[in-house]
Coordinates of C-alpha atoms in Angstrom, one line a residue:
M105 CA -5.4 4.0 27.9
I106 CA -2.5 6.4 26.9
T107 CA -2.5 10.2 26.8
A108 CA 0.7 11.9 26.1
H109 CA 1.1 15.7 25.7
A110 CA 3.9 17.7 24.3
L111 CA 6.7 15.2 24.8
T112 CA 10.2 16.4 24.2
K113 CA 13.4 14.5 24.7
V114 CA 16.9 15.9 23.9
Y115 CA 20.2 14.0 23.7
D116 CA 23.4 16.0 23.3
D117 CA 21.6 19.1 22.0
I118 CA 19.7 17.0 19.5
A119 CA 15.9 16.8 19.9
A120 CA 15.0 13.2 19.3
V121 CA 11.4 13.9 20.1
R122 CA 9.8 17.3 19.7
E123 CA 6.4 18.3 21.1
V124 CA 4.8 15.0 20.4
S125 CA 1.2 14.4 21.6
L126 CA -0.9 11.3 21.1
E127 CA -3.9 9.4 22.5
V128 CA -4.6 5.6 22.4
D129 CA -7.9 4.3 23.6
R130 CA -8.3 0.9 25.1
G131 CA -8.4 -1.9 22.5
Q132 CA -6.8 0.3 19.8
T133 CA -3.7 -0.8 17.9
L134 CA -1.5 2.2 17.0
G135 CA 1.2 1.8 14.3
L136 CA 4.2 4.0 14.8
I137 CA 5.9 4.8 11.4
G138 CA 8.9 6.8 10.5
P139 CA 12.3 6.7 8.8
N140 CA 15.5 5.9 10.7
G141 CA 16.2 8.8 13.1
A142 CA 12.6 9.9 13.3
G143 CA 12.4 9.4 17.1
K144 CA 10.2 6.3 17.2
T145 CA 12.3 4.3 19.7
T146 CA 12.8 7.3 22.0
L147 CA 9.0 7.8 22.0
L148 CA 8.4 4.1 22.8
R149 CA 11.0 4.2 25.6
M150 CA 9.2 7.1 27.2
L151 CA 5.8 5.4 26.9
A152 CA 7.4 2.3 28.4
T153 CA 8.7 4.4 31.4
L154 CA 12.3 3.6 30.4
A155 CA 13.2 7.2 29.6
K156 CA 11.8 10.4 31.2
P157 CA 10.7 13.2 28.9
D158 CA 12.5 16.5 29.3
T159 CA 9.1 18.2 29.0
G160 CA 5.6 16.9 28.6
E161 CA 3.3 14.5 30.4
I162 CA 2.3 10.9 30.0
Q163 CA -0.8 9.2 31.6
I164 CA -1.2 5.5 31.1
A165 CA -4.3 3.7 32.6
G166 CA -4.8 6.6 34.8
H167 CA -1.3 6.7 36.2
D168 CA 1.5 9.3 35.7
A169 CA 4.4 7.7 33.9
I170 CA 7.0 9.8 35.8
R171 CA 5.6 9.5 39.3
E172 CA 4.0 6.0 39.1
P173 CA 6.2 3.9 36.7
R174 CA 5.7 0.7 38.7
E175 CA 1.9 0.9 38.5
I176 CA 2.2 1.2 34.7
R177 CA 4.8 -1.6 34.3
R178 CA 2.4 -4.0 36.0
R179 CA -0.1 -3.3 33.2
M180 CA 2.4 -3.1 30.3
G181 CA 4.6 -5.5 28.3
F182 CA 7.6 -4.0 26.4
M183 CA 9.3 -5.8 23.6
P184 CA 12.6 -4.1 22.6
A185 CA 14.0 -4.2 19.0
E186 CA 17.1 -6.2 20.0
F187 CA 17.4 -9.6 21.7
G188 CA 19.8 -9.9 24.5
V189 CA 21.0 -13.5 24.4
P190 CA 21.4 -15.0 27.9
R191 CA 24.1 -17.6 28.4
D192 CA 23.4 -21.2 29.5
L193 CA 19.6 -20.8 29.7
N194 CA 16.9 -22.8 28.1
I195 CA 13.5 -21.4 27.2
R196 CA 11.8 -22.5 30.4
E197 CA 14.6 -21.0 32.5
Y198 CA 14.5 -17.8 30.5
M199 CA 10.8 -17.4 31.0
R200 CA 11.0 -18.1 34.7
Y201 CA 13.6 -15.3 35.0
F202 CA 11.1 -12.9 33.5
A203 CA 8.2 -14.3 35.5
C204 CA 10.2 -13.4 38.6
L205 CA 11.0 -9.9 37.3
A206 CA 7.3 -9.4 36.5
G207 CA 6.5 -10.1 40.2
L208 CA 4.3 -13.1 39.5
P209 CA 3.8 -15.5 42.5
K210 CA 6.1 -18.5 42.1
H211 CA 3.3 -21.0 42.3
G212 CA 1.8 -19.4 39.1
W213 CA 5.0 -19.2 37.0
D214 CA 4.6 -22.4 35.1
D215 CA 0.9 -21.8 34.1
A216 CA 1.7 -18.3 33.0
I217 CA 4.7 -19.6 31.0
D218 CA 2.7 -22.4 29.4
Q219 CA 0.1 -19.9 28.2
A220 CA 2.6 -17.4 26.8
L221 CA 4.5 -20.2 25.0
E222 CA 1.3 -21.6 23.5
L223 CA 0.2 -18.2 22.3
T224 CA 3.6 -17.7 20.5
D225 CA 3.8 -21.4 19.2
L226 CA 6.8 -22.2 21.4
Q227 CA 5.2 -24.9 23.4
G228 CA 7.1 -28.2 23.8
R229 CA 10.5 -26.5 23.4
D230 CA 11.2 -25.9 27.1
E231 CA 14.7 -27.5 27.1
V232 CA 15.9 -25.8 23.9
A233 CA 18.9 -23.4 24.5
V234 CA 17.9 -19.8 24.0
G235 CA 21.3 -19.0 22.4
G236 CA 20.7 -21.5 19.6
L237 CA 17.3 -20.3 18.5
S238 CA 16.7 -19.0 15.0
T239 CA 16.0 -15.3 14.6
G240 CA 12.3 -16.0 14.2
N241 CA 12.1 -18.1 17.3
K242 CA 14.1 -15.5 19.3
Q243 CA 11.5 -12.9 18.3
R244 CA 8.7 -15.3 19.4
L245 CA 10.5 -15.7 22.7
L246 CA 10.8 -12.0 23.2
L247 CA 7.1 -11.7 22.6
A248 CA 6.4 -14.6 24.9
K249 CA 8.3 -13.0 27.8
T250 CA 6.5 -9.7 27.1
L251 CA 3.2 -11.5 27.5
I252 CA 4.0 -13.5 30.6
H253 CA 2.1 -11.4 33.1
D254 CA -0.9 -10.9 30.7
P255 CA -0.5 -7.2 30.3
E256 CA -3.4 -5.1 29.0
L257 CA -0.9 -2.8 27.1
L258 CA 1.8 -4.0 24.7
I259 CA 4.6 -1.7 23.4
L260 CA 6.5 -3.4 20.6
D261 CA 9.6 -2.0 18.9
E262 CA 10.2 -3.7 15.5
P263 CA 8.8 -7.1 16.4
S264 CA 9.4 -8.4 12.8
S265 CA 12.9 -7.1 12.5
G266 CA 15.2 -9.4 10.6
L267 CA 12.6 -12.1 10.1
D268 CA 12.2 -14.1 6.9
P269 CA 8.8 -13.8 5.1
R270 CA 7.3 -16.9 6.7
A271 CA 8.3 -15.9 10.2
R272 CA 7.1 -12.4 9.6
V273 CA 3.6 -13.7 8.7
E274 CA 3.6 -15.9 11.8
V275 CA 4.4 -13.0 14.1
R276 CA 1.8 -10.8 12.3
E277 CA -0.8 -13.5 12.9
I278 CA 0.1 -13.6 16.6
L279 CA -0.3 -9.8 16.9
Q280 CA -3.7 -10.0 15.1
E281 CA -4.8 -12.6 17.7
L282 CA -3.6 -10.3 20.5
A283 CA -5.5 -7.4 19.0
G284 CA -8.6 -9.6 18.8
L285 CA -8.3 -10.4 22.5
G286 CA -8.7 -6.7 23.2
K287 CA -5.1 -5.8 24.0
T288 CA -4.0 -2.2 23.5
I289 CA -1.0 -2.3 21.2
V290 CA 1.6 0.4 20.2
I291 CA 3.8 -1.1 17.5
S292 CA 6.8 0.4 15.6
S293 CA 7.7 -1.2 12.3
H294 CA 9.2 -0.4 8.9
I295 CA 7.1 -3.1 7.3
L296 CA 4.1 -1.1 6.4
K297 CA 2.0 -3.9 4.9
D298 CA 2.1 -5.7 8.3
L299 CA 0.9 -2.6 10.0
E300 CA -1.9 -2.2 7.5
S301 CA -3.3 -5.6 8.5
I302 CA -3.0 -5.0 12.2
C303 CA -3.4 -1.3 13.1
S304 CA -6.6 0.7 13.6
H305 CA -4.6 3.9 14.0
V306 CA -1.3 5.3 12.8
L307 CA 1.2 7.9 13.8
I308 CA 3.9 9.0 11.3
M309 CA 6.9 10.7 12.6
E310 CA 9.8 12.6 11.0
A311 CA 12.7 14.4 12.6
G312 CA 11.2 13.9 16.0
K313 CA 7.8 15.4 15.1
V314 CA 4.4 14.1 14.2
A315 CA 3.8 14.4 10.5
V316 CA 0.4 12.6 10.3
A317 CA -1.8 10.9 12.9
G318 CA -5.3 9.4 12.8
D319 CA -7.7 6.6 12.1
V320 CA -6.3 4.4 9.2
S321 CA -9.8 4.2 7.5
Q322 CA -10.3 7.9 7.7
L323 CA -6.8 8.6 6.4
R324 CA -7.5 6.3 3.4
D325 CA -10.7 8.1 2.7
D326 CA -8.9 11.4 2.8
M327 CA -6.4 10.1 0.3
R328 CA -9.2 8.9 -2.0
T329 CA -10.9 12.3 -2.0
S330 CA -7.6 14.2 -2.6
G331 CA -6.9 12.3 -5.8
R332 CA -6.4 8.9 -7.3
R333 CA -3.0 7.2 -7.6
I334 CA -1.8 4.2 -9.5
R335 CA 1.5 2.5 -10.0
L336 CA 2.3 1.6 -13.6
R337 CA 4.9 -0.9 -15.0
V338 CA 6.0 -0.4 -18.6
P339 CA 9.0 -1.7 -20.6
E340 CA 12.1 -0.1 -19.4
P341 CA 13.0 1.5 -22.8
Q342 CA 9.6 3.2 -22.7
T343 CA 9.9 4.8 -19.3
E344 CA 10.7 8.3 -20.4
A345 CA 8.1 8.2 -23.2
A346 CA 5.4 7.0 -20.8
H347 CA 6.3 9.8 -18.4
A348 CA 6.2 12.4 -21.2
C349 CA 2.8 11.1 -22.3
L350 CA 1.4 11.3 -18.8
T351 CA 2.5 14.8 -18.2
E352 CA 0.7 16.0 -21.3
L353 CA -2.6 15.2 -19.8
A354 CA -4.4 18.0 -17.9
T355 CA -5.9 15.5 -15.5
V356 CA -2.5 14.2 -14.4
T357 CA -1.3 16.2 -11.4
R358 CA 1.9 14.3 -10.9
S359 CA 3.9 11.6 -12.7
T360 CA 7.0 10.1 -10.9
I361 CA 9.6 7.7 -12.2
H362 CA 10.6 5.5 -9.3
K363 CA 13.0 3.3 -11.3
P364 CA 13.2 2.2 -15.0
G365 CA 9.9 0.8 -16.0
H366 CA 8.1 1.9 -12.8
L367 CA 6.0 5.0 -12.5
E368 CA 3.5 6.4 -10.0
V369 CA 0.8 8.6 -11.3
E370 CA -1.7 11.0 -9.5
Y371 CA -4.7 12.1 -11.4
S372 CA -8.0 13.9 -10.8
E373 CA -10.5 11.9 -12.7
S374 CA -12.9 9.4 -11.2
N375 CA -11.0 6.5 -13.0
G376 CA -7.8 5.9 -14.9
N377 CA -9.3 4.7 -18.2
P378 CA -8.5 7.9 -20.2
L379 CA -5.0 7.8 -18.8
L380 CA -4.4 4.2 -19.9
R381 CA -6.1 4.9 -23.3
H382 CA -3.7 7.8 -23.9
L383 CA -0.7 5.6 -23.2
L384 CA -1.9 2.8 -25.5
D385 CA -2.7 5.4 -28.3
N386 CA 0.9 6.4 -28.0
E387 CA 2.1 2.8 -28.3
I388 CA 3.2 2.5 -24.7
E389 CA 2.9 -1.1 -23.5
I390 CA 1.3 -1.5 -20.0
L391 CA 2.9 -4.5 -18.2
G392 CA 1.3 -3.9 -14.8
L393 CA -1.2 -1.7 -12.9
T394 CA -1.9 -1.4 -9.2
D395 CA -3.9 1.0 -7.1
A396 CA -1.7 3.1 -4.8
T397 CA -4.4 5.4 -3.4
S398 CA -5.1 3.9 -0.1
D399 CA -2.0 2.2 1.3
L400 CA 0.2 3.2 4.1
E401 CA 3.3 3.3 1.9
T402 CA 1.8 6.1 -0.2
L403 CA 0.7 8.0 2.9
F404 CA 4.2 7.7 4.3
I405 CA 5.8 9.0 1.1
Q406 CA 3.4 11.9 0.9
S407 CA 3.8 12.8 4.6
T408 CA 7.6 12.8 4.9
K409 CA 10.5 14.5 3.3
G410 CA 13.4 12.3 4.3
E411 CA 14.5 14.5 7.2
V412 CA 16.3 13.2 10.3
T413 CA 16.9 14.8 13.7

């Protein structure tokens, strides 16, 4: 569906994207991860034919993104990170505006709108003013207008931005349903737990470059074989003592204090029982224990250095 090769985009002598290449097959969901300033939005805008790369090539559904942007836009829905609030429009009027922009025949507007509103749980609210919607419903409406022409490719920039936990879960469930329908999705988000439940593939960017890319399952397996990681919670006064105990062990390759009472430990043994026993023998109380080996947050921390363009 998407093949991009050696994409570079420079703004005012700053390379926002540097030599980025990627491939997304039909039906895949690619999660785009990176710190602020990593180049994610610039990359999405190039894939969405809203910005031209200074160098590099993009092919989407067999069409060249620079020479045939209209052919690509017929097949693609783009959801930006920010919501432009139109004045004096209700939901039905707003959706008709985008049905017109999408080039749908007028006699099919209402059916397409009904389907998009039903999928995003906005049905029955046609007369509600867009300007008065909650943040969660604005995000739903943004997604609905993105879906109005039933695109095979979705490019979504921070669809859960600013949402409360309940609305975030609801948007995540909508995206899972879309993935289940076979849509190809490229999604940028800072909420890594959401991406873990949606994405089949991931691309991590930093300072405009690709840090890590690949199949999520394979990347998890690679992390497991490279060493085990756990997160420990201990009483705050015992933080330094726990860290000192852990660094005594030859099997502990790294112990990091994230904040008082919270440590992350990397070790080479097949299980962490000897590590825990050593802490207990030294009268360190263990308040909590979670596996950190296979989550995207750990992969992100390991793969990036905090650099920006």
